[in-house]
């Protein structure tokens, strides 16, 4: 797969030991009781509420100096946090600390805000002066000593091209790793019973009641990264960093890592799950309670590739696949888009008749255009390209009709007249398209991993760690 080496960058300064957070979008936020929903709008709402509560406390103490003591204020604070509220998401981010601690932070916040009145507050200064954000960040920070004892290091491995022929990419040791080192860690998504059906996907992406002769179904690619056992329907799919790059090696002396269950309870690992049956796992399908540690079985040198044993059943299946493999009829002309070296410019429809792109590639364009002003419409071209301010993943099929050399100082040496199919299925001719707004894409389901005979097989958990209570196929 060409989908690798994506980089995640920090958007602000991060103190050592701090938890890392990313935005998954408003639509992702789940409704889970007692779980903080840390969207900016809720954090701002919580800050405003605490400011109002603080002002009310000051007013009540001025009116009733002898009747309203700290105990009353604290009990009222706890009551409001626990009382059912229509704005539950905003109240979910209120600090768990006592009000006296929050009040001290409120006083510091007021001083910070007074200092910002001389200048327009930036998002960074707003974040630093926020009471709700302050306590969330404090709660999400661990000391380096704590991390040394309980943490799981995520940079013991890095991906690179595997030393095994045709294996694609692999995992390599970032540093010397002594025997017994936990070189990787991954929570597991478990499927108890219906894994075969859930992971069976149609080749064309549509399930029809009467499939056409050229359509077929096959196991999803995630099957190749999922673990199971010959005597069970349970499937376990790791989603930790780098661990899915670890390849199988048929040479036993090259294997240097094995999976094992963590030796203590974690947020994503509950040891008692290993004593439960498959029915329990089926009913716990909305929870994560299982994880793998990837442990060095011998000393591993810096730069050495990490290998594990996928199990004898997997190796036998792979050897059968290799022995029986027949390449597709069009394999000689296939070039994935990530490996295709296209000409210096995009070819027109007429040029492609003489020198076509590989048959699995086609052009797609940003759907960004506007109607030309009256008097500027030439050759019945009614629309011109509208430069994209914020790049988007939405693109539509398009055909290059003409190419025009440009003498401007822009990075594009050519502009194009294209015909694109808009979201309304209307065919629109647009002039002035920049090269940066045109792309070569693989046609749907043309990649190697979508081939009818592409290899699909689960990995196997060793017998000595597989719970007998999960064996429901014996």
CSV table of C-alpha atoms in Angstrom, one decimal:
chain,number,residue,atom,x,y,z
A,1,UNK,CA,0.0,0.0,0.0
A,2,UNK,CA,1.3,3.5,-0.7
A,3,UNK,CA,-0.5,4.9,2.3
A,4,UNK,CA,2.3,5.5,4.7
A,5,UNK,CA,4.7,8.0,6.2
A,6,UNK,CA,1.9,10.5,7.2
A,7,UNK,CA,3.3,13.0,9.6
A,8,UNK,CA,1.5,14.4,12.7
A,9,UNK,CA,2.7,17.8,13.8
A,10,UNK,CA,2.0,19.8,17.0
A,11,UNK,CA,-0.1,22.9,16.7
A,12,UNK,CA,1.2,24.5,19.9
A,13,UNK,CA,3.9,24.0,22.5
A,14,UNK,CA,3.5,20.8,24.4
A,15,UNK,CA,5.0,20.2,27.9
A,16,UNK,CA,6.8,16.9,28.6
A,17,UNK,CA,4.4,14.3,30.0
A,18,UNK,CA,1.4,16.0,28.5
A,19,UNK,CA,-1.4,14.0,26.8
A,20,UNK,CA,-1.8,14.6,23.1
A,21,UNK,CA,-5.2,15.6,21.7
A,22,UNK,CA,-6.4,15.9,18.1
A,23,UNK,CA,-9.7,17.2,16.7
A,24,UNK,CA,-11.8,14.4,15.2
A,25,UNK,CA,-14.5,16.8,14.1
A,26,UNK,CA,-17.8,17.8,15.8
A,27,UNK,CA,-19.6,14.8,14.2
A,28,UNK,CA,-17.4,12.3,15.9
A,29,UNK,CA,-18.1,13.4,19.5
A,30,UNK,CA,-20.0,10.5,21.2
A,31,UNK,CA,-22.5,10.8,24.0
A,32,UNK,CA,-20.9,8.9,26.9
A,33,UNK,CA,-22.0,9.5,30.5
A,34,UNK,CA,-19.4,11.3,32.7
A,35,UNK,CA,-17.0,11.7,29.8
A,36,UNK,CA,-15.7,15.2,29.1
A,37,UNK,CA,-16.6,16.6,25.6
A,38,UNK,CA,-13.6,19.0,25.0
A,39,UNK,CA,-14.9,21.0,22.1
A,40,UNK,CA,-13.9,24.7,22.2
A,41,UNK,CA,-17.5,25.8,22.5
A,42,UNK,CA,-18.1,23.7,25.6
A,43,UNK,CA,-14.8,24.7,27.2
A,44,UNK,CA,-15.7,28.4,26.6
A,45,UNK,CA,-19.2,27.8,28.0
A,46,UNK,CA,-17.8,26.2,31.1
A,47,UNK,CA,-15.4,29.1,31.6
A,48,UNK,CA,-18.3,31.6,31.3
A,49,UNK,CA,-20.3,29.5,33.9
A,50,UNK,CA,-17.5,29.5,36.4
A,51,UNK,CA,-17.0,33.2,36.0
A,52,UNK,CA,-20.7,33.7,36.7
A,53,UNK,CA,-20.6,31.4,39.7
A,54,UNK,CA,-17.6,33.2,41.1
A,55,UNK,CA,-19.3,36.6,40.7
A,56,UNK,CA,-22.4,35.2,42.4
A,57,UNK,CA,-20.3,33.8,45.3
A,58,UNK,CA,-18.8,37.2,45.8
A,59,UNK,CA,-22.2,38.9,45.8
A,60,UNK,CA,-23.7,36.4,48.3
A,61,UNK,CA,-20.7,36.7,50.7
A,62,UNK,CA,-21.1,40.5,50.6
A,63,UNK,CA,-24.8,40.2,51.5
A,64,UNK,CA,-24.4,37.3,54.1
A,65,UNK,CA,-20.9,37.6,55.5
A,66,UNK,CA,-21.6,35.5,58.6
A,67,UNK,CA,-24.1,33.0,57.2
A,68,UNK,CA,-22.4,31.8,54.0
A,69,UNK,CA,-19.1,30.0,54.8
A,70,UNK,CA,-16.7,28.0,52.6
A,71,UNK,CA,-18.5,24.7,53.4
A,72,UNK,CA,-21.7,26.0,51.9
A,73,UNK,CA,-20.0,27.2,48.8
A,74,UNK,CA,-18.2,23.9,48.3
A,75,UNK,CA,-21.3,21.8,48.8
A,76,UNK,CA,-23.2,24.0,46.3
A,77,UNK,CA,-20.4,23.7,43.8
A,78,UNK,CA,-20.5,19.9,44.1
A,79,UNK,CA,-24.3,19.8,43.8
A,80,UNK,CA,-24.3,21.9,40.6
A,81,UNK,CA,-21.7,19.6,38.9
A,82,UNK,CA,-23.7,16.5,39.8
A,83,UNK,CA,-27.2,17.9,39.0
A,84,UNK,CA,-28.7,16.9,35.6
A,85,UNK,CA,-28.2,19.8,33.3
A,86,UNK,CA,-29.6,20.5,29.7
A,87,UNK,CA,-26.1,21.6,28.7
A,88,UNK,CA,-24.4,18.4,29.9
A,89,UNK,CA,-21.6,18.6,27.4
A,90,UNK,CA,-20.5,22.0,28.8
A,91,UNK,CA,-20.8,20.8,32.4
A,92,UNK,CA,-18.8,17.7,31.5
A,93,UNK,CA,-15.6,19.8,31.4
A,94,UNK,CA,-16.1,21.5,34.8
A,95,UNK,CA,-13.0,20.8,37.0
A,96,UNK,CA,-13.2,18.0,39.6
A,97,UNK,CA,-11.2,20.1,42.0
A,98,UNK,CA,-12.7,21.8,45.0
A,99,UNK,CA,-14.1,25.3,44.5
A,100,UNK,CA,-11.3,26.9,46.5
A,101,UNK,CA,-8.7,25.5,44.1
A,102,UNK,CA,-10.8,26.6,41.1
A,103,UNK,CA,-11.3,30.1,42.6
A,104,UNK,CA,-7.5,30.5,42.9
A,105,UNK,CA,-7.3,29.7,39.2
A,106,UNK,CA,-10.1,32.1,38.5
A,107,UNK,CA,-8.2,35.0,40.2
A,108,UNK,CA,-5.1,34.2,38.1
A,109,UNK,CA,-7.3,34.1,35.0
A,110,UNK,CA,-8.7,37.6,35.7
A,111,UNK,CA,-5.1,39.0,36.0
A,112,UNK,CA,-4.2,37.4,32.7
A,113,UNK,CA,-7.2,38.8,31.0
A,114,UNK,CA,-6.4,42.3,32.3
A,115,UNK,CA,-3.0,42.0,30.8
A,116,UNK,CA,-4.5,41.0,27.4
A,117,UNK,CA,-6.8,44.1,27.2
A,118,UNK,CA,-3.9,46.0,25.7
A,119,UNK,CA,-3.8,43.7,22.7
A,120,UNK,CA,-6.1,41.4,20.8
A,121,UNK,CA,-6.2,38.0,22.5
A,122,UNK,CA,-4.9,35.2,20.2
A,123,UNK,CA,-6.1,31.6,20.4
A,124,UNK,CA,-2.9,30.7,22.3
A,125,UNK,CA,-3.5,33.4,24.9
A,126,UNK,CA,-7.1,32.4,25.2
A,127,UNK,CA,-6.1,28.8,25.8
A,128,UNK,CA,-3.6,29.7,28.4
A,129,UNK,CA,-6.1,31.9,30.4
A,130,UNK,CA,-8.9,29.3,30.3
A,131,UNK,CA,-9.8,27.7,33.6
A,132,UNK,CA,-11.4,24.6,32.1
A,133,UNK,CA,-8.5,24.1,29.7
A,134,UNK,CA,-6.0,24.6,32.6
A,135,UNK,CA,-7.4,21.7,34.6
A,136,UNK,CA,-7.9,19.4,31.7
A,137,UNK,CA,-4.3,19.9,30.7
A,138,UNK,CA,-3.2,19.4,34.3
A,139,UNK,CA,-5.2,16.2,34.5
A,140,UNK,CA,-3.7,15.0,31.2
A,141,UNK,CA,0.0,15.4,32.4
A,142,UNK,CA,2.2,12.8,33.9
A,143,UNK,CA,5.6,13.1,35.4
A,144,UNK,CA,8.6,11.6,33.6
A,145,UNK,CA,9.1,9.2,36.5
A,146,UNK,CA,5.5,8.0,36.1
A,147,UNK,CA,6.0,7.5,32.4
A,148,UNK,CA,9.2,5.6,33.0
A,149,UNK,CA,7.3,3.2,35.2
A,150,UNK,CA,4.0,2.9,33.5
A,151,UNK,CA,4.3,4.3,30.0
A,152,UNK,CA,4.5,2.4,26.7
A,153,UNK,CA,7.2,3.9,24.5
A,154,UNK,CA,5.9,4.5,21.0
A,155,UNK,CA,9.2,5.3,19.2
A,156,UNK,CA,11.1,2.1,19.7
A,157,UNK,CA,10.3,1.3,16.0
A,158,UNK,CA,10.1,3.2,12.8
A,159,UNK,CA,8.8,2.1,9.4
A,160,UNK,CA,11.0,1.6,6.3
A,161,UNK,CA,11.2,-0.6,3.2
A,162,UNK,CA,11.4,-4.2,4.4
A,163,UNK,CA,14.5,-6.4,3.9
A,164,UNK,CA,12.1,-9.2,2.8
A,165,UNK,CA,11.5,-9.3,-1.0
A,166,UNK,CA,7.9,-8.2,-2.0
A,167,UNK,CA,7.0,-7.6,1.7
A,168,UNK,CA,6.5,-3.8,1.2
A,169,UNK,CA,7.3,-1.9,4.3
A,170,UNK,CA,8.5,-3.2,7.7
A,171,UNK,CA,9.3,-2.0,11.2
A,172,UNK,CA,12.9,-1.3,12.4
A,173,UNK,CA,14.4,-0.8,15.8
A,174,UNK,CA,15.0,2.9,16.5
A,175,UNK,CA,17.6,2.1,19.2
A,176,UNK,CA,19.2,-1.0,20.8
A,177,UNK,CA,16.4,-2.9,22.5
A,178,UNK,CA,17.4,-5.5,25.2
A,179,UNK,CA,15.6,-8.8,25.5
A,180,UNK,CA,12.3,-8.3,27.4
A,181,UNK,CA,11.7,-4.7,26.1
A,182,UNK,CA,8.1,-3.9,25.2
A,183,UNK,CA,8.9,-2.6,21.7
A,184,UNK,CA,5.3,-1.8,20.9
A,185,UNK,CA,1.8,-1.7,22.3
A,186,UNK,CA,-1.6,-1.8,20.7
A,187,UNK,CA,-5.2,-1.8,22.0
A,188,UNK,CA,-7.4,-4.3,20.2
A,189,UNK,CA,-10.7,-4.0,18.5
A,190,UNK,CA,-12.5,-7.3,19.1
A,191,UNK,CA,-15.1,-9.1,17.0
A,192,UNK,CA,-16.6,-12.0,18.9
A,193,UNK,CA,-18.8,-13.9,16.5
A,194,UNK,CA,-19.6,-12.3,13.2
A,195,UNK,CA,-16.0,-11.4,12.0
A,196,UNK,CA,-16.2,-13.4,8.7
A,197,UNK,CA,-19.5,-11.7,7.7
A,198,UNK,CA,-18.5,-8.2,8.9
A,199,UNK,CA,-15.2,-8.3,7.0
A,200,UNK,CA,-16.6,-9.7,3.8
A,201,UNK,CA,-17.0,-6.8,1.4
A,202,UNK,CA,-18.2,-6.5,-2.1
A,203,UNK,CA,-15.7,-5.8,-4.9
A,204,UNK,CA,-17.7,-2.9,-6.3
A,205,UNK,CA,-18.8,-1.4,-3.0
A,206,UNK,CA,-22.5,-2.2,-3.4
A,207,UNK,CA,-24.4,-5.2,-2.2
A,208,UNK,CA,-26.9,-6.2,-4.8
A,209,UNK,CA,-29.6,-8.9,-4.3
A,210,UNK,CA,-28.7,-10.2,-7.8
A,211,UNK,CA,-24.9,-9.8,-8.3
A,212,UNK,CA,-23.7,-9.4,-11.8
A,213,UNK,CA,-21.2,-12.0,-13.1
A,214,UNK,CA,-18.2,-9.7,-12.8
A,215,UNK,CA,-18.9,-8.8,-9.2
A,216,UNK,CA,-17.5,-10.6,-6.3
A,217,UNK,CA,-17.0,-10.3,-2.5
A,218,UNK,CA,-13.7,-10.9,-0.6
A,219,UNK,CA,-12.4,-10.4,2.9
A,220,UNK,CA,-11.5,-6.8,3.7
A,221,UNK,CA,-7.8,-5.9,3.8
A,222,UNK,CA,-8.0,-5.4,7.6
A,223,UNK,CA,-8.1,-9.2,7.8
A,224,UNK,CA,-4.4,-9.3,7.0
A,225,UNK,CA,-3.7,-7.3,10.2
A,226,UNK,CA,-6.2,-9.2,12.5
A,227,UNK,CA,-5.3,-12.0,14.9
A,228,UNK,CA,-7.4,-15.1,15.7
A,229,UNK,CA,-7.3,-18.8,16.4
A,230,UNK,CA,-8.2,-22.0,14.6
A,231,UNK,CA,-10.7,-22.9,17.3
A,232,UNK,CA,-12.5,-19.6,17.7
A,233,UNK,CA,-14.6,-17.0,15.9
A,234,UNK,CA,-12.9,-14.2,17.9
A,235,UNK,CA,-10.9,-11.7,15.8
A,236,UNK,CA,-8.6,-9.1,17.3
A,237,UNK,CA,-7.4,-6.1,15.3
A,238,UNK,CA,-4.5,-3.9,16.7
A,239,UNK,CA,-4.6,-0.2,16.2
A,240,UNK,CA,-1.4,0.9,17.8
A,241,UNK,CA,1.4,2.9,16.2
A,242,UNK,CA,3.9,1.1,13.9
A,243,UNK,CA,3.0,-2.5,15.2
A,244,UNK,CA,1.1,-3.3,11.9
A,245,UNK,CA,4.4,-2.9,10.0
A,246,UNK,CA,5.9,-5.9,11.8
A,247,UNK,CA,6.3,-8.7,9.2
A,248,UNK,CA,6.5,-12.4,9.4
A,249,UNK,CA,9.8,-14.1,8.7
A,250,UNK,CA,9.9,-17.8,7.8
A,251,UNK,CA,13.4,-18.1,9.3
A,252,UNK,CA,12.9,-18.8,13.0
A,253,UNK,CA,16.3,-17.3,14.0
A,254,UNK,CA,15.2,-13.9,12.5
A,255,UNK,CA,12.1,-13.7,14.7
A,256,UNK,CA,12.8,-11.2,17.6
A,257,UNK,CA,9.4,-10.2,18.9
A,258,UNK,CA,6.3,-12.0,20.1
A,259,UNK,CA,2.9,-10.7,21.3
A,260,UNK,CA,1.7,-11.2,24.9
A,261,UNK,CA,-1.0,-9.9,27.2
A,262,UNK,CA,0.0,-6.9,29.4
A,263,UNK,CA,0.8,-7.9,32.9
A,264,UNK,CA,-1.4,-5.4,34.6
A,265,UNK,CA,-4.8,-3.7,34.1
A,266,UNK,CA,-4.8,-0.7,31.7
A,267,UNK,CA,-7.5,1.6,30.4
A,268,UNK,CA,-7.6,-0.6,27.3
A,269,UNK,CA,-6.8,-3.9,28.9
A,270,UNK,CA,-8.9,-5.7,31.5
A,271,UNK,CA,-7.3,-9.0,32.5
A,272,UNK,CA,-10.6,-10.5,33.7
A,273,UNK,CA,-11.8,-10.4,30.0
A,274,UNK,CA,-9.3,-13.3,29.4
A,275,UNK,CA,-11.5,-15.5,31.7
A,276,UNK,CA,-14.7,-14.6,30.0
A,277,UNK,CA,-16.4,-16.5,27.2
A,278,UNK,CA,-17.3,-15.4,23.6
A,279,UNK,CA,-20.8,-14.4,24.6
A,280,UNK,CA,-19.3,-11.8,27.0
A,281,UNK,CA,-17.1,-10.4,24.3
A,282,UNK,CA,-20.1,-10.2,21.9
A,283,UNK,CA,-22.0,-8.2,24.5
A,284,UNK,CA,-19.0,-5.9,25.1
A,285,UNK,CA,-18.8,-4.8,21.5
A,286,UNK,CA,-18.8,-1.1,22.4
A,287,UNK,CA,-15.9,-1.4,24.8
A,288,UNK,CA,-12.1,-1.8,24.4
A,289,UNK,CA,-10.8,-4.2,27.0
A,290,UNK,CA,-8.0,-6.1,25.3
A,291,UNK,CA,-4.4,-5.1,24.3
A,292,UNK,CA,-1.2,-6.6,23.1
A,293,UNK,CA,2.4,-5.9,24.2
A,294,UNK,CA,5.0,-6.7,21.6
A,295,UNK,CA,8.0,-8.0,23.5
A,296,UNK,CA,11.6,-8.5,22.4
A,297,UNK,CA,12.5,-12.2,22.6
A,298,UNK,CA,16.2,-11.4,22.3
A,299,UNK,CA,18.5,-8.4,22.1
A,300,UNK,CA,17.7,-6.3,19.0
A,301,UNK,CA,20.2,-4.0,17.5
A,302,UNK,CA,19.5,-0.5,16.3
A,303,UNK,CA,18.4,-0.6,12.7
A,304,UNK,CA,17.5,-4.3,12.8
A,305,UNK,CA,14.2,-5.2,11.3
A,306,UNK,CA,11.5,-6.4,13.7
A,307,UNK,CA,9.9,-9.8,12.9
A,308,UNK,CA,7.3,-12.0,14.5
A,309,UNK,CA,5.8,-15.4,13.9
A,310,UNK,CA,2.3,-15.2,12.3
A,311,UNK,CA,1.8,-18.9,13.0
A,312,UNK,CA,2.2,-22.1,10.9
A,313,UNK,CA,-1.3,-21.9,9.5
A,314,UNK,CA,-0.6,-18.4,8.1
A,315,UNK,CA,2.7,-19.5,6.6
A,316,UNK,CA,1.2,-22.5,4.9
A,317,UNK,CA,-1.6,-20.3,3.5
A,318,UNK,CA,0.9,-17.8,2.2
A,319,UNK,CA,3.0,-20.6,0.5
A,320,UNK,CA,-0.1,-21.9,-1.2
A,321,UNK,CA,-1.0,-18.4,-2.4
A,322,UNK,CA,2.5,-17.9,-3.9
A,323,UNK,CA,2.5,-21.3,-5.6
A,324,UNK,CA,-0.9,-20.8,-7.2
A,325,UNK,CA,-0.6,-17.1,-8.0
A,326,UNK,CA,-1.4,-16.0,-11.6
A,327,UNK,CA,-0.9,-12.3,-12.4
A,328,UNK,CA,-3.9,-10.5,-14.1
A,329,UNK,CA,-3.9,-10.2,-17.8
A,330,UNK,CA,-3.3,-6.5,-17.7
A,331,UNK,CA,-0.5,-6.6,-15.1
A,332,UNK,CA,2.1,-5.5,-17.6
A,333,UNK,CA,0.4,-2.2,-18.1
A,334,UNK,CA,-0.5,-1.5,-14.5
A,335,UNK,CA,1.3,1.3,-12.7
A,336,UNK,CA,0.0,2.6,-9.3
A,337,UNK,CA,-0.4,6.4,-9.2
A,338,UNK,CA,2.2,6.7,-6.5
A,339,UNK,CA,4.8,5.1,-8.8
A,340,UNK,CA,3.8,6.7,-12.2
A,341,UNK,CA,6.1,9.3,-13.6
A,342,UNK,CA,3.7,11.4,-15.6
A,343,UNK,CA,4.9,13.9,-18.3
A,344,UNK,CA,5.8,17.4,-17.4
A,345,UNK,CA,2.2,18.4,-18.1
A,346,UNK,CA,-1.2,16.8,-18.3
A,347,UNK,CA,-2.1,15.3,-21.7
A,348,UNK,CA,-5.2,16.3,-23.7
A,349,UNK,CA,-7.8,13.9,-24.8
A,350,UNK,CA,-6.4,13.9,-28.3
A,351,UNK,CA,-2.8,13.2,-27.1
A,352,UNK,CA,-4.0,10.3,-25.0
A,353,UNK,CA,-5.2,8.5,-28.1
A,354,UNK,CA,-1.6,8.3,-29.2
A,355,UNK,CA,0.1,8.0,-25.8
A,356,UNK,CA,-2.4,6.9,-23.1
A,357,UNK,CA,-1.9,6.8,-19.4
A,358,UNK,CA,-1.9,3.4,-17.8
A,359,UNK,CA,-5.4,2.0,-18.0
A,360,UNK,CA,-5.9,2.1,-14.3
A,361,UNK,CA,-5.3,5.9,-14.0
A,362,UNK,CA,-7.6,8.8,-14.8
A,363,UNK,CA,-7.7,12.6,-14.2
A,364,UNK,CA,-9.8,14.2,-11.5
A,365,UNK,CA,-10.1,17.9,-10.7
A,366,UNK,CA,-11.3,20.2,-8.0
A,367,UNK,CA,-14.9,21.2,-8.6
A,368,UNK,CA,-14.2,24.9,-8.3
A,369,UNK,CA,-15.3,27.3,-11.0
A,370,UNK,CA,-17.5,30.4,-11.6
A,371,UNK,CA,-19.5,31.7,-14.5
A,372,UNK,CA,-17.6,34.1,-16.8
A,373,UNK,CA,-18.6,37.7,-17.1
A,374,UNK,CA,-20.6,38.7,-20.1
A,375,UNK,CA,-18.2,39.5,-23.0
A,376,UNK,CA,-15.4,37.3,-21.8
A,377,UNK,CA,-17.0,34.0,-22.9
A,378,UNK,CA,-15.1,32.5,-25.9
A,379,UNK,CA,-15.7,29.3,-27.9
A,380,UNK,CA,-18.8,28.7,-25.8
A,381,UNK,CA,-16.8,28.2,-22.6
A,382,UNK,CA,-19.0,29.7,-20.0
A,383,UNK,CA,-17.0,29.0,-16.9
A,384,UNK,CA,-13.5,29.8,-15.5
A,385,UNK,CA,-11.4,28.2,-12.8
A,386,UNK,CA,-11.9,29.6,-9.3
A,387,UNK,CA,-8.6,29.1,-7.2
A,388,UNK,CA,-9.1,26.9,-4.2
A,389,UNK,CA,-8.3,28.7,-0.9
A,390,UNK,CA,-8.7,25.7,1.3
A,391,UNK,CA,-7.7,22.4,-0.4
A,392,UNK,CA,-10.3,19.7,-0.1
A,393,UNK,CA,-10.5,16.0,-0.7
A,394,UNK,CA,-13.6,16.4,-2.9
A,395,UNK,CA,-12.7,16.0,-6.6
A,396,UNK,CA,-14.7,15.0,-9.7
A,397,UNK,CA,-13.8,13.2,-12.9
A,398,UNK,CA,-12.5,15.5,-15.6
A,399,UNK,CA,-11.0,15.4,-19.1
A,400,UNK,CA,-8.3,17.8,-20.3
A,401,UNK,CA,-9.4,19.3,-23.6
A,402,UNK,CA,-6.7,21.9,-24.2
A,403,UNK,CA,-3.4,22.9,-22.7
A,404,UNK,CA,-2.1,26.5,-22.7
A,405,UNK,CA,1.4,27.7,-21.9
A,406,UNK,CA,1.5,30.5,-19.4
A,407,UNK,CA,4.1,33.3,-19.1
A,408,UNK,CA,3.1,34.3,-15.6
A,409,UNK,CA,5.3,34.0,-12.5
A,410,UNK,CA,3.1,31.4,-11.0
A,411,UNK,CA,4.4,27.9,-10.2
A,412,UNK,CA,2.2,26.4,-13.0
A,413,UNK,CA,3.8,26.4,-16.5
A,414,UNK,CA,0.5,25.6,-18.1
A,415,UNK,CA,-3.2,26.2,-17.6
A,416,UNK,CA,-5.9,23.9,-19.0
A,417,UNK,CA,-9.4,23.8,-20.4
A,418,UNK,CA,-11.2,20.8,-18.9
A,419,UNK,CA,-14.5,19.2,-19.1
A,420,UNK,CA,-15.7,18.0,-15.7
A,421,UNK,CA,-18.7,16.2,-14.4
A,422,UNK,CA,-20.2,18.3,-11.5
A,423,UNK,CA,-21.9,16.9,-8.5
A,424,UNK,CA,-25.2,17.5,-10.3
A,425,UNK,CA,-23.9,15.1,-13.1
A,426,UNK,CA,-23.8,18.1,-15.5
A,427,UNK,CA,-20.8,18.2,-17.9
A,428,UNK,CA,-19.2,21.6,-17.6
A,429,UNK,CA,-16.3,23.0,-19.7
A,430,UNK,CA,-14.0,25.2,-17.6
A,431,UNK,CA,-11.0,27.3,-18.7
A,432,UNK,CA,-8.0,28.5,-16.8
A,433,UNK,CA,-7.5,25.3,-14.7
A,434,UNK,CA,-4.2,25.3,-12.9
A,435,UNK,CA,-2.0,22.2,-12.8
A,436,UNK,CA,-2.2,22.1,-9.0
A,437,UNK,CA,-6.0,21.5,-9.3
A,438,UNK,CA,-5.7,18.4,-11.5
A,439,UNK,CA,-4.7,15.0,-10.3
A,440,UNK,CA,-4.1,11.5,-11.5
A,441,UNK,CA,-6.0,8.9,-9.5
A,442,UNK,CA,-6.3,5.2,-9.6
A,443,UNK,CA,-9.7,4.0,-10.8
A,444,UNK,CA,-11.9,2.4,-8.1
A,445,UNK,CA,-10.9,-1.1,-7.1
A,446,UNK,CA,-7.9,-1.2,-9.5
A,447,UNK,CA,-5.2,-1.3,-6.9
A,448,UNK,CA,-3.3,-4.6,-6.2
A,449,UNK,CA,-5.0,-5.2,-2.9
A,450,UNK,CA,-8.4,-5.2,-4.6
A,451,UNK,CA,-7.6,-8.0,-7.1
A,452,UNK,CA,-9.8,-11.1,-7.0
A,453,UNK,CA,-6.9,-13.3,-6.0
A,454,UNK,CA,-5.2,-10.9,-3.5
A,455,UNK,CA,-4.0,-12.7,-0.4
A,456,UNK,CA,-6.3,-12.5,2.7
A,457,UNK,CA,-5.6,-14.4,5.9
A,458,UNK,CA,-5.7,-13.7,9.6
A,459,UNK,CA,-2.6,-13.9,11.8
A,460,UNK,CA,-2.6,-16.5,14.7
A,461,UNK,CA,-2.3,-15.9,18.4
A,462,UNK,CA,0.0,-18.6,20.0
A,463,UNK,CA,-1.8,-21.5,21.7
A,464,UNK,CA,0.0,-20.8,25.0
A,465,UNK,CA,-1.7,-17.4,25.4
A,466,UNK,CA,-5.1,-18.0,23.8
A,467,UNK,CA,-7.9,-18.3,26.4
A,468,UNK,CA,-9.6,-21.7,26.3
A,469,UNK,CA,-12.9,-20.1,27.1
A,470,UNK,CA,-12.9,-18.4,23.7
A,471,UNK,CA,-12.8,-21.7,21.8
A,472,UNK,CA,-16.3,-22.0,20.3
A,473,UNK,CA,-15.4,-23.9,17.2
A,474,UNK,CA,-14.0,-27.1,18.8
